Amino acid sequence: MTSISQPVADNPVDQVDHQIPKNDVQPVEQYDPQENVDATLRRSTRVRKSTIPSYYIVYLQESDYNIGAKNDPETFDQAMSCKESNLWYDAMKDKMNSMQSNKVWKLVELPNGAKAIGCKWVFKTKRDSLGNIE
C-alpha cells in the first residue's frame, strides 16, 4: 500500500502572499529609436598612409618599353657568330658548371620510347641601374 502525501496547511511556503506591494513597482521606460536622429556620426581621425611606400622603386619591364639591348642574340647560332661569342660561351659554361655543382640535374641514358625535354638558351645582357654592362 502506497500513501500520497497531502499538502500541509502549516507549510510556510504555502502561506506566502504572492502579491507585490504597489510601492515596489517601477515603471519601465520604452526606448524610442527616433529619439537620437540628430546625433552626428563619429569618423576616424587616423591619418591614412599610401599602400606603396615612398622608398619603393618601380623598374620598367624590358618587354613593355623595348629598353633592352638591341644586340642580344636570340639563338645559340647567333650567339656563337657575333663578336662577343667568347663572352657568351664563357657565360654558358659558367651556368652549366653552376648547375652541375648544385646537382640540378643528373645525366642518364634516355629509356626507349621516351622523349627528351627540350630547352632554350635565353641571352640577355645584364646592366646596372646606370646602363653599364655588369
GROMACS .gro file of N, CA, C and O in nm:
model
  536
    1MET      N    1   0.083  -0.117   0.000
    1MET     CA    2   0.000   0.000   0.000
    1MET      C    3   0.088   0.124   0.000
    1MET      O    4   0.184   0.132   0.074
    2THR      N    5   0.052   0.221  -0.089
    2THR     CA    6   0.131   0.342  -0.106
    2THR      C    7   0.047   0.462  -0.062
    2THR      O    8  -0.070   0.472  -0.095
    3SER      N    9   0.111   0.551   0.007
    3SER     CA   10   0.038   0.669   0.050
    3SER      C   11   0.090   0.791  -0.023
    3SER      O   12   0.209   0.803  -0.048
    4ILE      N   13   0.004   0.881  -0.061
    4ILE     CA   14   0.041   1.005  -0.130
    4ILE      C   15   0.033   1.115  -0.027
    4ILE      O   16  -0.068   1.132   0.041
    5SER      N   17   0.140   1.192  -0.021
    5SER     CA   18   0.143   1.299   0.079
    5SER      C   19   0.054   1.414   0.034
    5SER      O   20   0.050   1.449  -0.083
    6GLN      N   21  -0.014   1.471   0.126
    6GLN     CA   22  -0.105   1.583   0.101
    6GLN      C   23  -0.037   1.710   0.152
    6GLN      O   24   0.037   1.708   0.248
    7PRO      N   25  -0.059   1.824   0.082
    7PRO     CA   26   0.000   1.949   0.130
    7PRO      C   27  -0.053   1.982   0.269
    7PRO      O   28  -0.171   1.967   0.295
    8VAL      N   29   0.039   2.025   0.347
    8VAL     CA   30   0.004   2.059   0.484
    8VAL      C   31  -0.019   2.209   0.491
    8VAL      O   32   0.059   2.287   0.436
    9ALA      N   33  -0.119   2.250   0.560
    9ALA     CA   34  -0.151   2.393   0.572
    9ALA      C   35  -0.054   2.466   0.660
    9ALA      O   36  -0.045   2.587   0.657
   10ASP      N   37   0.024   2.389   0.737
   10ASP     CA   38   0.120   2.453   0.826
   10ASP      C   39   0.249   2.490   0.752
   10ASP      O   40   0.339   2.552   0.810
   11ASN      N   41   0.261   2.452   0.625
   11ASN     CA   42   0.382   2.480   0.548
   11ASN      C   43   0.392   2.630   0.524
   11ASN      O   44   0.302   2.691   0.467
   12PRO      N   45   0.502   2.695   0.563
   12PRO     CA   46   0.513   2.841   0.548
   12PRO      C   47   0.520   2.884   0.402
   12PRO      O   48   0.484   2.996   0.368
   13VAL      N   49   0.563   2.796   0.311
   13VAL     CA   50   0.573   2.835   0.170
   13VAL      C   51   0.433   2.855   0.112
   13VAL      O   52   0.410   2.944   0.032
   14ASP      N   53   0.338   2.774   0.156
   14ASP     CA   54   0.201   2.787   0.106
   14ASP      C   55   0.132   2.911   0.160
   14ASP      O   56   0.034   2.957   0.104
   15GLN      N   57   0.185   2.964   0.267
   15GLN     CA   58   0.120   3.078   0.330
   15GLN      C   59   0.174   3.212   0.282
   15GLN      O   60   0.129   3.315   0.324
   16VAL      N   61   0.273   3.212   0.189
   16VAL     CA   62   0.333   3.336   0.141
   16VAL      C   63   0.234   3.409   0.052
   16VAL      O   64   0.170   3.349  -0.034
   17ASP      N   65   0.221   3.537   0.074
   17ASP     CA   66   0.132   3.619  -0.009
   17ASP      C   67   0.207   3.651  -0.138
   17ASP      O   68   0.314   3.712  -0.135
   18HIS      N   69   0.155   3.610  -0.251
   18HIS     CA   70   0.223   3.629  -0.379
   18HIS      C   71   0.194   3.763  -0.444
   18HIS      O   72   0.229   3.785  -0.558
   19GLN      N   73   0.134   3.852  -0.376
   19GLN     CA   74   0.107   3.983  -0.432
   19GLN      C   75   0.223   4.076  -0.400
   19GLN      O   76   0.275   4.076  -0.289
   20ILE      N   77   0.265   4.156  -0.501
   20ILE     CA   78   0.375   4.251  -0.483
   20ILE      C   79   0.314   4.383  -0.439
   20ILE      O   80   0.217   4.430  -0.499
   21PRO      N   81   0.371   4.441  -0.336
   21PRO     CA   82   0.318   4.570  -0.292
   21PRO      C   83   0.333   4.674  -0.403
   21PRO      O   84   0.429   4.673  -0.478
   22LYS      N   85   0.239   4.765  -0.412
   22LYS     CA   86   0.235   4.863  -0.520
   22LYS      C   87   0.348   4.964  -0.511
   22LYS      O   88   0.389   5.021  -0.611
   23ASN      N   89   0.403   4.989  -0.398
   23ASN     CA   90   0.509   5.088  -0.385
   23ASN      C   91   0.644   5.034  -0.435
   23ASN      O   92   0.738   5.109  -0.453
   24ASP      N   93   0.659   4.901  -0.458
   24ASP     CA   94   0.783   4.843  -0.510
   24ASP      C   95   0.785   4.836  -0.663
   24ASP      O   96   0.885   4.802  -0.722
   25VAL      N   97   0.677   4.866  -0.731
   25VAL     CA   98   0.670   4.855  -0.877
   25VAL      C   99   0.731   4.980  -0.937
   25VAL      O  100   0.696   5.092  -0.903
   26GLN      N  101   0.829   4.958  -1.033
   26GLN     CA  102   0.892   5.070  -1.102
   26GLN      C  103   0.852   5.065  -1.249
   26GLN      O  104   0.858   4.959  -1.311
   27PRO      N  105   0.814   5.175  -1.304
   27PRO     CA  106   0.772   5.174  -1.445
   27PRO      C  107   0.892   5.151  -1.537
   27PRO      O  108   1.003   5.195  -1.510
   28VAL      N  109   0.870   5.080  -1.645
   28VAL     CA  110   0.974   5.052  -1.744
   28VAL      C  111   0.968   5.159  -1.852
   28VAL      O  112   0.861   5.185  -1.908
   29GLU      N  113   1.085   5.219  -1.882
   29GLU     CA  114   1.088   5.324  -1.983
   29GLU      C  115   1.108   5.259  -2.120
   29GLU      O  116   1.195   5.175  -2.137
   30GLN      N  117   1.030   5.300  -2.215
   30GLN     CA  118   1.041   5.249  -2.351
   30GLN      C  119   1.141   5.335  -2.429
   30GLN      O  120   1.143   5.457  -2.417
   31TYR      N  121   1.230   5.269  -2.510
   31TYR     CA  122   1.330   5.341  -2.590
   31TYR      C  123   1.268   5.376  -2.723
   31TYR      O  124   1.214   5.291  -2.793
   32ASP      N  125   1.277   5.499  -2.759
   32ASP     CA  126   1.224   5.546  -2.887
   32ASP      C  127   1.340   5.557  -2.986
   32ASP      O  128   1.431   5.638  -2.966
   33PRO      N  129   1.345   5.475  -3.094
   33PRO     CA  130   1.458   5.479  -3.188
   33PRO      C  131   1.468   5.610  -3.264
   33PRO      O  132   1.572   5.644  -3.317
   34GLN      N  133   1.363   5.686  -3.273
   34GLN     CA  134   1.366   5.814  -3.345
   34GLN      C  135   1.421   5.927  -3.258
   34GLN      O  136   1.439   6.037  -3.305
   35GLU      N  137   1.450   5.897  -3.134
   35GLU     CA  138   1.489   6.000  -3.039
   35GLU      C  139   1.622   6.067  -3.072
   35GLU      O  140   1.636   6.187  -3.063
   36ASN      N  141   1.727   5.989  -3.113
   36ASN     CA  142   1.861   6.044  -3.136
   36ASN      C  143   1.894   6.056  -3.284
   36ASN      O  144   2.003   6.026  -3.327
   37VAL      N  145   1.801   6.101  -3.363
   37VAL     CA  146   1.823   6.112  -3.507
   37VAL      C  147   1.924   6.221  -3.539
   37VAL      O  148   2.001   6.209  -3.632
   38ASP      N  149   1.929   6.326  -3.464
   38ASP     CA  150   2.017   6.440  -3.491
   38ASP      C  151   2.160   6.417  -3.445
   38ASP      O  152   2.246   6.503  -3.465
   39ALA      N  153   2.192   6.303  -3.385
   39ALA     CA  154   2.327   6.277  -3.336
   39ALA      C  155   2.424   6.264  -3.454
   39ALA      O  156   2.393   6.203  -3.555
   40THR      N  157   2.543   6.323  -3.444
   40THR     CA  158   2.641   6.315  -3.552
   40THR      C  159   2.721   6.186  -3.539
   40THR      O  160   2.749   6.140  -3.428
   41LEU      N  161   2.759   6.130  -3.654
   41LEU     CA  162   2.838   6.008  -3.656
   41LEU      C  163   2.983   6.040  -3.630
   41LEU      O  164   3.034   6.143  -3.676
   42ARG      N  165   3.051   5.951  -3.559
   42ARG     CA  166   3.193   5.969  -3.533
   42ARG      C  167   3.272   5.916  -3.651
   42ARG      O  168   3.247   5.806  -3.700
   43ARG      N  169   3.368   5.989  -3.699
   43ARG     CA  170   3.454   5.948  -3.809
   43ARG      C  171   3.596   5.930  -3.757
   43ARG      O  172   3.638   5.997  -3.664
   44SER      N  173   3.670   5.840  -3.822
   44SER     CA  174   3.807   5.814  -3.783
   44SER      C  175   3.894   5.936  -3.811
   44SER      O  176   3.880   6.002  -3.915
   45THR      N  177   3.983   5.965  -3.720
   45THR     CA  178   4.076   6.076  -3.739
   45THR      C  179   4.215   6.025  -3.773
   45THR      O  180   4.310   6.102  -3.777
   46ARG      N  181   4.226   5.894  -3.798
   46ARG     CA  182   4.355   5.832  -3.828
   46ARG      C  183   4.405   5.882  -3.963
   46ARG      O  184   4.330   5.892  -4.060
   47VAL      N  185   4.534   5.911  -3.972
   47VAL     CA  186   4.594   5.956  -4.097
   47VAL      C  187   4.620   5.833  -4.184
   47VAL      O  188   4.685   5.739  -4.142
   48ARG      N  189   4.566   5.835  -4.304
   48ARG     CA  190   4.582   5.720  -4.393
   48ARG      C  191   4.714   5.730  -4.467
   48ARG      O  192   4.751   5.836  -4.517
   49LYS      N  193   4.783   5.614  -4.475
   49LYS     CA  194   4.912   5.607  -4.544
   49LYS      C  195   4.893   5.546  -4.681
   49LYS      O  196   4.801   5.467  -4.703
   50SER      N  197   4.981   5.578  -4.771
   50SER     CA  198   4.978   5.518  -4.904
   50SER      C  199   5.016   5.371  -4.894
   50SER      O  200   5.098   5.333  -4.811
   51THR      N  201   4.958   5.288  -4.980
   51THR     CA  202   4.990   5.146  -4.976
   51THR      C  203   5.129   5.119  -5.031
   51THR      O  204   5.191   5.020  -4.998
   52ILE      N  205   5.179   5.207  -5.116
   52ILE     CA  206   5.314   5.194  -5.170
   52ILE      C  207   5.404   5.294  -5.099
   52ILE      O  208   5.381   5.414  -5.106
   53PRO      N  209   5.506   5.247  -5.026
   53PRO     CA  210   5.593   5.341  -4.954
   53PRO      C  211   5.673   5.429  -5.050
   53PRO      O  212   5.693   5.396  -5.167
   54SER      N  213   5.719   5.543  -5.000
   54SER     CA  214   5.788   5.640  -5.084
   54SER      C  215   5.924   5.589  -5.132
   54SER      O  216   5.974   5.634  -5.234
   55TYR      N  217   5.984   5.494  -5.060
   55TYR     CA  218   6.115   5.443  -5.099
   55TYR      C  219   6.104   5.327  -5.198
   55TYR      O  220   6.204   5.270  -5.239
   56TYR      N  221   5.984   5.290  -5.238
   56TYR     CA  222   5.962   5.178  -5.329
   56TYR      C  223   5.997   5.222  -5.471
   56TYR      O  224   5.952   5.326  -5.518
   57ILE      N  225   6.082   5.143  -5.538
   57ILE     CA  226   6.127   5.177  -5.672
   57ILE      C  227   6.064   5.080  -5.771
   57ILE      O  228   6.070   4.959  -5.753
   58VAL      N  229   6.003   5.134  -5.874
   58VAL     CA  230   5.942   5.052  -5.977
   58VAL      C  231   6.035   5.052  -6.098
   58VAL      O  232   6.069   5.157  -6.150
   59TYR      N  233   6.078   4.933  -6.137
   59TYR     CA  234   6.164   4.921  -6.253
   59TYR      C  235   6.080   4.891  -6.377
   59TYR      O  236   5.981   4.819  -6.369
   60LEU      N  237   6.118   4.947  -6.488
   60LEU     CA  238   6.046   4.924  -6.611
   60LEU      C  239   6.072   4.783  -6.663
   60LEU      O  240   6.182   4.731  -6.649
   61GLN      N  241   5.973   4.723  -6.722
   61GLN     CA  242   5.989   4.593  -6.784
   61GLN      C  243   6.040   4.612  -6.926
   61GLN      O  244   5.986   4.692  -7.001
   62GLU      N  245   6.143   4.538  -6.960
   62GLU     CA  246   6.204   4.549  -7.092
   62GLU      C  247   6.104   4.519  -7.202
   62GLU      O  248   6.099   4.588  -7.304
   63SER      N  249   6.019   4.418  -7.181
   63SER     CA  250   5.924   4.379  -7.284
   63SER      C  251   5.817   4.485  -7.307
   63SER      O  252   5.765   4.500  -7.416
   64ASP      N  253   5.785   4.563  -7.204
   64ASP     CA  254   5.682   4.666  -7.217
   64ASP      C  255   5.731   4.790  -7.291
   64ASP      O  256   5.655   4.854  -7.363
   65TYR      N  257   5.857   4.827  -7.274
   65TYR     CA  258   5.906   4.953  -7.328
   65TYR      C  259   6.022   4.938  -7.426
   65TYR      O  260   6.078   5.037  -7.469
   66ASN      N  261   6.063   4.816  -7.457
   66ASN     CA  262   6.172   4.790  -7.550
   66ASN      C  263   6.297   4.870  -7.513
   66ASN      O  264   6.354   4.943  -7.594
   67ILE      N  265   6.339   4.858  -7.387
   67ILE     CA  266   6.457   4.931  -7.341
   67ILE      C  267   6.579   4.841  -7.333
   67ILE      O  268   6.684   4.882  -7.287
   68GLY      N  269   6.569   4.718  -7.375
   68GLY     CA  270   6.678   4.622  -7.366
   68GLY      C  271   6.785   4.647  -7.472
   68GLY      O  272   6.771   4.731  -7.561
   69ALA      N  273   6.892   4.570  -7.462
   69ALA     CA  274   6.999   4.579  -7.560
   69ALA      C  275   6.949   4.525  -7.693
   69ALA      O  276   6.889   4.419  -7.700
   70LYS      N  277   6.974   4.599  -7.799
   70LYS     CA  278   6.927   4.558  -7.931
   70LYS      C  279   7.017   4.452  -7.993
   70LYS      O  280   6.980   4.389  -8.090
   71ASN      N  281   7.134   4.433  -7.936
   71ASN     CA  282   7.230   4.341  -7.996
   71ASN      C  283   7.228   4.204  -7.929
   71ASN      O  284   7.315   4.122  -7.958
   72ASP      N  285   7.134   4.177  -7.839
   72ASP     CA  286   7.130   4.046  -7.774
   72ASP      C  287   7.090   3.939  -7.875
   72ASP      O  288   6.991   3.955  -7.947
   73PRO      N  289   7.166   3.829  -7.880
   73PRO     CA  290   7.130   3.721  -7.974
   73PRO      C  291   7.005   3.647  -7.927
   73PRO      O  292   6.975   3.643  -7.808
   74GLU      N  293   6.932   3.592  -8.022
   74GLU     CA  294   6.811   3.518  -7.989
   74GLU      C  295   6.831   3.368  -7.996
   74GLU      O  296   6.754   3.293  -7.938
   75THR      N  297   6.933   3.321  -8.067
   75THR     CA  298   6.959   3.177  -8.079
   75THR      C  299   7.105   3.149  -8.046
   75THR      O  300   7.189   3.241  -8.041
   76PHE      N  301   7.134   3.020  -8.027
   76PHE     CA  302   7.271   2.978  -7.999
   76PHE      C  303   7.363   3.012  -8.117
   76PHE      O  304   7.475   3.061  -8.098
   77ASP      N  305   7.315   2.990  -8.240
   77ASP     CA  306   7.397   3.019  -8.359
   77ASP      C  307   7.431   3.168  -8.368
   77ASP      O  308   7.545   3.203  -8.401
   78GLN      N  309   7.335   3.254  -8.336
   78GLN     CA  310   7.363   3.398  -8.337
   78GLN      C  311   7.465   3.435  -8.229
   78GLN      O  312   7.551   3.519  -8.251
   79ALA      N  313   7.453   3.371  -8.111
   79ALA     CA  314   7.547   3.399  -8.003
   79ALA      C  315   7.689   3.357  -8.039
   79ALA      O  316   7.786   3.425  -8.004
   80MET      N  317   7.704   3.245  -8.112
   80MET     CA  318   7.837   3.197  -8.148
   80MET      C  319   7.895   3.269  -8.270
   80MET      O  320   8.015   3.263  -8.293
   81SER      N  321   7.812   3.339  -8.344
   81SER     CA  322   7.863   3.409  -8.463
   81SER      C  323   7.885   3.558  -8.440
   81SER      O  324   7.938   3.626  -8.528
   82CYS      N  325   7.847   3.612  -8.326
   82CYS     CA  326   7.866   3.756  -8.302
   82CYS      C  327   8.007   3.783  -8.249
   82CYS      O  328   8.082   3.691  -8.214
   83LYS      N  329   8.044   3.910  -8.240
   83LYS     CA  330   8.180   3.946  -8.198
   83LYS      C  331   8.205   3.919  -8.050
   83LYS      O  332   8.318   3.903  -8.008
   84GLU      N  333   8.098   3.910  -7.968
   84GLU     CA  334   8.114   3.876  -7.825
   84GLU      C  335   8.094   3.728  -7.799
   84GLU      O  336   8.059   3.688  -7.688
   85SER      N  337   8.115   3.643  -7.898
   85SER     CA  338   8.086   3.500  -7.885
   85SER      C  339   8.165   3.435  -7.771
   85SER      O  340   8.113   3.348  -7.701
   86ASN      N  341   8.290   3.478  -7.753
   86ASN     CA  342   8.369   3.418  -7.643
   86ASN      C  343   8.309   3.453  -7.507
   86ASN      O  344   8.311   3.371  -7.414
   87LEU      N  345   8.249   3.573  -7.492
   87LEU     CA  346   8.185   3.610  -7.366
   87LEU      C  347   8.057   3.529  -7.342
   87LEU      O  348   8.031   3.484  -7.230
   88TRP      N  349   7.978   3.512  -7.449
   88TRP     CA  350   7.856   3.433  -7.437
   88TRP      C  351   7.890   3.286  -7.404
   88TRP      O  352   7.827   3.225  -7.320
   89TYR      N  353   7.994   3.234  -7.469
   89TYR     CA  354   8.035   3.095  -7.446
   89TYR      C  355   8.082   3.076  -7.303
   89TYR      O  356   8.046   2.978  -7.237
   90ASP      N  357   8.161   3.172  -7.252
   90ASP     CA  358   8.207   3.164  -7.112
   90ASP      C  359   8.090   3.171  -7.014
   90ASP      O  360   8.087   3.099  -6.913
   91ALA      N  361   7.992   3.256  -7.044
   91ALA     CA  362   7.874   3.267  -6.957
   91ALA      C  363   7.795   3.137  -6.958
   91ALA      O  364   7.745   3.092  -6.852
   92MET      N  365   7.783   3.072  -7.074
   92MET     CA  366   7.712   2.944  -7.083
   92MET      C  367   7.785   2.835  -7.006
   92MET      O  368   7.722   2.754  -6.935
   93LYS      N  369   7.919   2.832  -7.016
   93LYS     CA  370   7.997   2.733  -6.942
   93LYS      C  371   7.982   2.754  -6.791
   93LYS      O  372   7.967   2.657  -6.716
   94ASP      N  373   7.985   2.880  -6.748
   94ASP     CA  374   7.968   2.910  -6.605
   94ASP      C  375   7.832   2.863  -6.556
   94ASP      O  376   7.820   2.807  -6.446
   95LYS      N  377   7.728   2.885  -6.636
   95LYS     CA  378   7.593   2.842  -6.597
   95LYS      C  379   7.584   2.690  -6.588
   95LYS      O  380   7.526   2.636  -6.494
   96MET      N  381   7.640   2.620  -6.685
   96MET     CA  382   7.638   2.474  -6.683
   96MET      C  383   7.716   2.419  -6.564
   96MET      O  384   7.672   2.325  -6.498
   97ASN      N  385   7.833   2.478  -6.536
   97ASN     CA  386   7.912   2.434  -6.420
   97ASN      C  387   7.838   2.460  -6.289
   97ASN      O  388   7.845   2.379  -6.196
   98SER      N  389   7.769   2.574  -6.281
   98SER     CA  390   7.691   2.606  -6.161
   98SER      C  391   7.579   2.504  -6.140
   98SER      O  392   7.557   2.457  -6.028
   99MET      N  393   7.509   2.469  -6.247
   99MET     CA  394   7.400   2.371  -6.235
   99MET      C  395   7.454   2.233  -6.198
   99MET      O  396   7.393   2.160  -6.120
  100GLN      N  397   7.573   2.197  -6.251
  100GLN     CA  398   7.631   2.067  -6.219
  100GLN      C  399   7.677   2.063  -6.073
  100GLN      O  400   7.655   1.965  -6.003
  101SER      N  401   7.739   2.171  -6.025
  101SER     CA  402   7.787   2.172  -5.886
  101SER      C  403   7.671   2.176  -5.786
  101SER      O  404   7.683   2.124  -5.675
  102ASN      N  405   7.559   2.234  -5.826
  102ASN     CA  406   7.441   2.238  -5.739
  102ASN      C  407   7.352   2.115  -5.755
  102ASN      O  408   7.247   2.107  -5.692
  103LYS      N  409   7.396   2.022  -5.840
  103LYS     CA  410   7.324   1.897  -5.865
  103LYS      C  411   7.179   1.923  -5.906
  103LYS      O  412   7.085   1.863  -5.853
  104VAL      N  413   7.164   2.015  -6.000
  104VAL     CA  414   7.032   2.047  -6.052
  104VAL      C  415   6.979   1.932  -6.136
  104VAL      O  416   6.860   1.903  -6.135
  105TRP      N  417   7.066   1.866  -6.207
  105TRP     CA  418   7.027   1.754  -6.293
  105TRP      C  419   7.134   1.649  -6.290
  105TRP      O  420   7.246   1.673  -6.246
  106LYS      N  421   7.100   1.530  -6.336
  106LYS     CA  422   7.194   1.419  -6.344
  106LYS      C  423   7.182   1.360  -6.483
  106LYS      O  424   7.072   1.335  -6.532
  107LEU      N  425   7.294   1.337  -6.549
  107LEU     CA  426   7.296   1.285  -6.684
  107LEU      C  427   7.274   1.134  -6.681
  107LEU      O  428   7.348   1.061  -6.616
  108VAL      N  429   7.167   1.089  -6.749
  108VAL     CA  430   7.135   0.947  -6.756
  108VAL      C  431   7.102   0.912  -6.900
  108VAL      O  432   7.079   1.000  -6.983
  109GLU      N  433   7.100   0.782  -6.930
  109GLU     CA  434   7.061   0.739  -7.063
  109GLU      C  435   6.911   0.749  -7.079
  109GLU      O  436   6.836   0.718  -6.987
  110LEU      N  437   6.868   0.789  -7.197
  110LEU     CA  438   6.726   0.805  -7.225
  110LEU      C  439   6.663   0.667  -7.249
  110LEU      O  440   6.711   0.592  -7.333
  111PRO      N  441   6.560   0.629  -7.175
  111PRO     CA  442   6.495   0.499  -7.196
  111PRO      C  443   6.429   0.490  -7.334
  111PRO      O  444   6.395   0.593  -7.394
  112ASN      N  445   6.412   0.369  -7.383
  112ASN     CA  446   6.348   0.350  -7.513
  112ASN      C  447   6.205   0.402  -7.510
  112ASN      O  448   6.131   0.379  -7.416
  113GLY      N  449   6.167   0.473  -7.616
  113GLY     CA  450   6.031   0.526  -7.628
  113GLY      C  451   6.008   0.657  -7.556
  113GLY      O  452   5.902   0.716  -7.569
  114ALA      N  453   6.103   0.706  -7.478
  114ALA     CA  454   6.087   0.832  -7.406
  114ALA      C  455   6.140   0.947  -7.490
  114ALA      O  456   6.233   0.931  -7.569
  115LYS      N  457   6.080   1.064  -7.472
  115LYS     CA  458   6.124   1.183  -7.545
  115LYS      C  459   6.202   1.274  -7.449
  115LYS      O  460   6.163   1.292  -7.334
  116ALA      N  461   6.308   1.331  -7.501
  116ALA     CA  462   6.389   1.423  -7.419
  116ALA      C  463   6.316   1.556  -7.406
  116ALA      O  464   6.245   1.599  -7.497
  117ILE      N  465   6.333   1.619  -7.292
  117ILE     CA  466   6.275   1.751  -7.269
  117ILE      C  467   6.367   1.854  -7.334
  117ILE      O  468   6.488   1.855  -7.312
  118GLY      N  469   6.310   1.940  -7.414
  118GLY     CA  470   6.388   2.043  -7.482
  118GLY      C  471   6.421   2.159  -7.390
  118GLY      O  472   6.365   2.173  -7.281
  119CYS      N  473   6.514   2.240  -7.433
  119CYS     CA  474   6.548   2.360  -7.357
  119CYS      C  475   6.586   2.471  -7.454
  119CYS      O  476   6.608   2.447  -7.573
  120LYS      N  477   6.594   2.591  -7.405
  120LYS     CA  478   6.628   2.705  -7.488
  120LYS      C  479   6.714   2.800  -7.407
  120LYS      O  480   6.682   2.831  -7.291
  121TRP      N  481   6.822   2.844  -7.465
  121TRP     CA  482   6.906   2.943  -7.401
  121TRP      C  483   6.844   3.080  -7.427
  121TRP      O  484   6.802   3.112  -7.536
  122VAL      N  485   6.838   3.162  -7.322
  122VAL     CA  486   6.791   3.299  -7.335
  122VAL      C  487   6.910   3.389  -7.308
  122VAL      O  488   6.968   3.385  -7.200
  123PHE      N  489   6.947   3.469  -7.406
  123PHE     CA  490   7.064   3.555  -7.396
  123PHE      C  491   7.020   3.698  -7.368
  123PHE      O  492   6.951   3.759  -7.449
  124LYS      N  493   7.060   3.750  -7.254
  124LYS     CA  494   7.028   3.888  -7.216
  124LYS      C  495   7.152   3.951  -7.156
  124LYS      O  496   7.221   3.892  -7.074
  125THR      N  497   7.179   4.072  -7.196
  125THR     CA  498   7.290   4.147  -7.140
  125THR      C  499   7.246   4.208  -7.009
  125THR      O  500   7.146   4.281  -7.004
  126LYS      N  501   7.318   4.177  -6.901
  126LYS     CA  502   7.283   4.232  -6.770
  126LYS      C  503   7.342   4.371  -6.757
  126LYS      O  504   7.460   4.393  -6.784
  127ARG      N  505   7.258   4.463  -6.714
  127ARG     CA  506   7.301   4.601  -6.696
  127ARG      C  507   7.264   4.649  -6.557
  127ARG      O  508   7.166   4.605  -6.499
  128ASP      N  509   7.344   4.743  -6.505
  128ASP     CA  510   7.313   4.802  -6.376
  128ASP      C  511   7.215   4.918  -6.395
  128ASP      O  512   7.168   4.943  -6.507
  129SER      N  513   7.184   4.990  -6.289
  129SER     CA  514   7.085   5.099  -6.295
  129SER      C  515   7.130   5.216  -6.382
  129SER      O  516   7.048   5.294  -6.429
  130LEU      N  517   7.261   5.227  -6.405
  130LEU     CA  518   7.313   5.335  -6.490
  130LEU      C  519   7.326   5.293  -6.636
  130LEU      O  520   7.363   5.374  -6.721
  131GLY      N  521   7.295   5.169  -6.666
  131GLY     CA  522   7.303   5.122  -6.803
  131GLY      C  523   7.436   5.057  -6.840
  131GLY      O  524   7.456   5.019  -6.955
  132ASN      N  525   7.526   5.047  -6.744
  132ASN     CA  526   7.656   4.983  -6.770
  132ASN      C  527   7.642   4.832  -6.769
  132ASN      O  528   7.564   4.776  -6.691
  133ILE      N  529   7.718   4.764  -6.852
  133ILE     CA  530   7.714   4.618  -6.859
  133ILE      C  531   7.781   4.562  -6.734
  133ILE      O  532   7.892   4.601  -6.698
  134GLU      N  533   7.714   4.470  -6.669
  134GLU     CA  534   7.769   4.405  -6.550
  134GLU      C  535   7.852   4.285  -6.589
  134GLU      O  536   7.814   4.206  -6.672
   0.00000   0.00000   0.00000
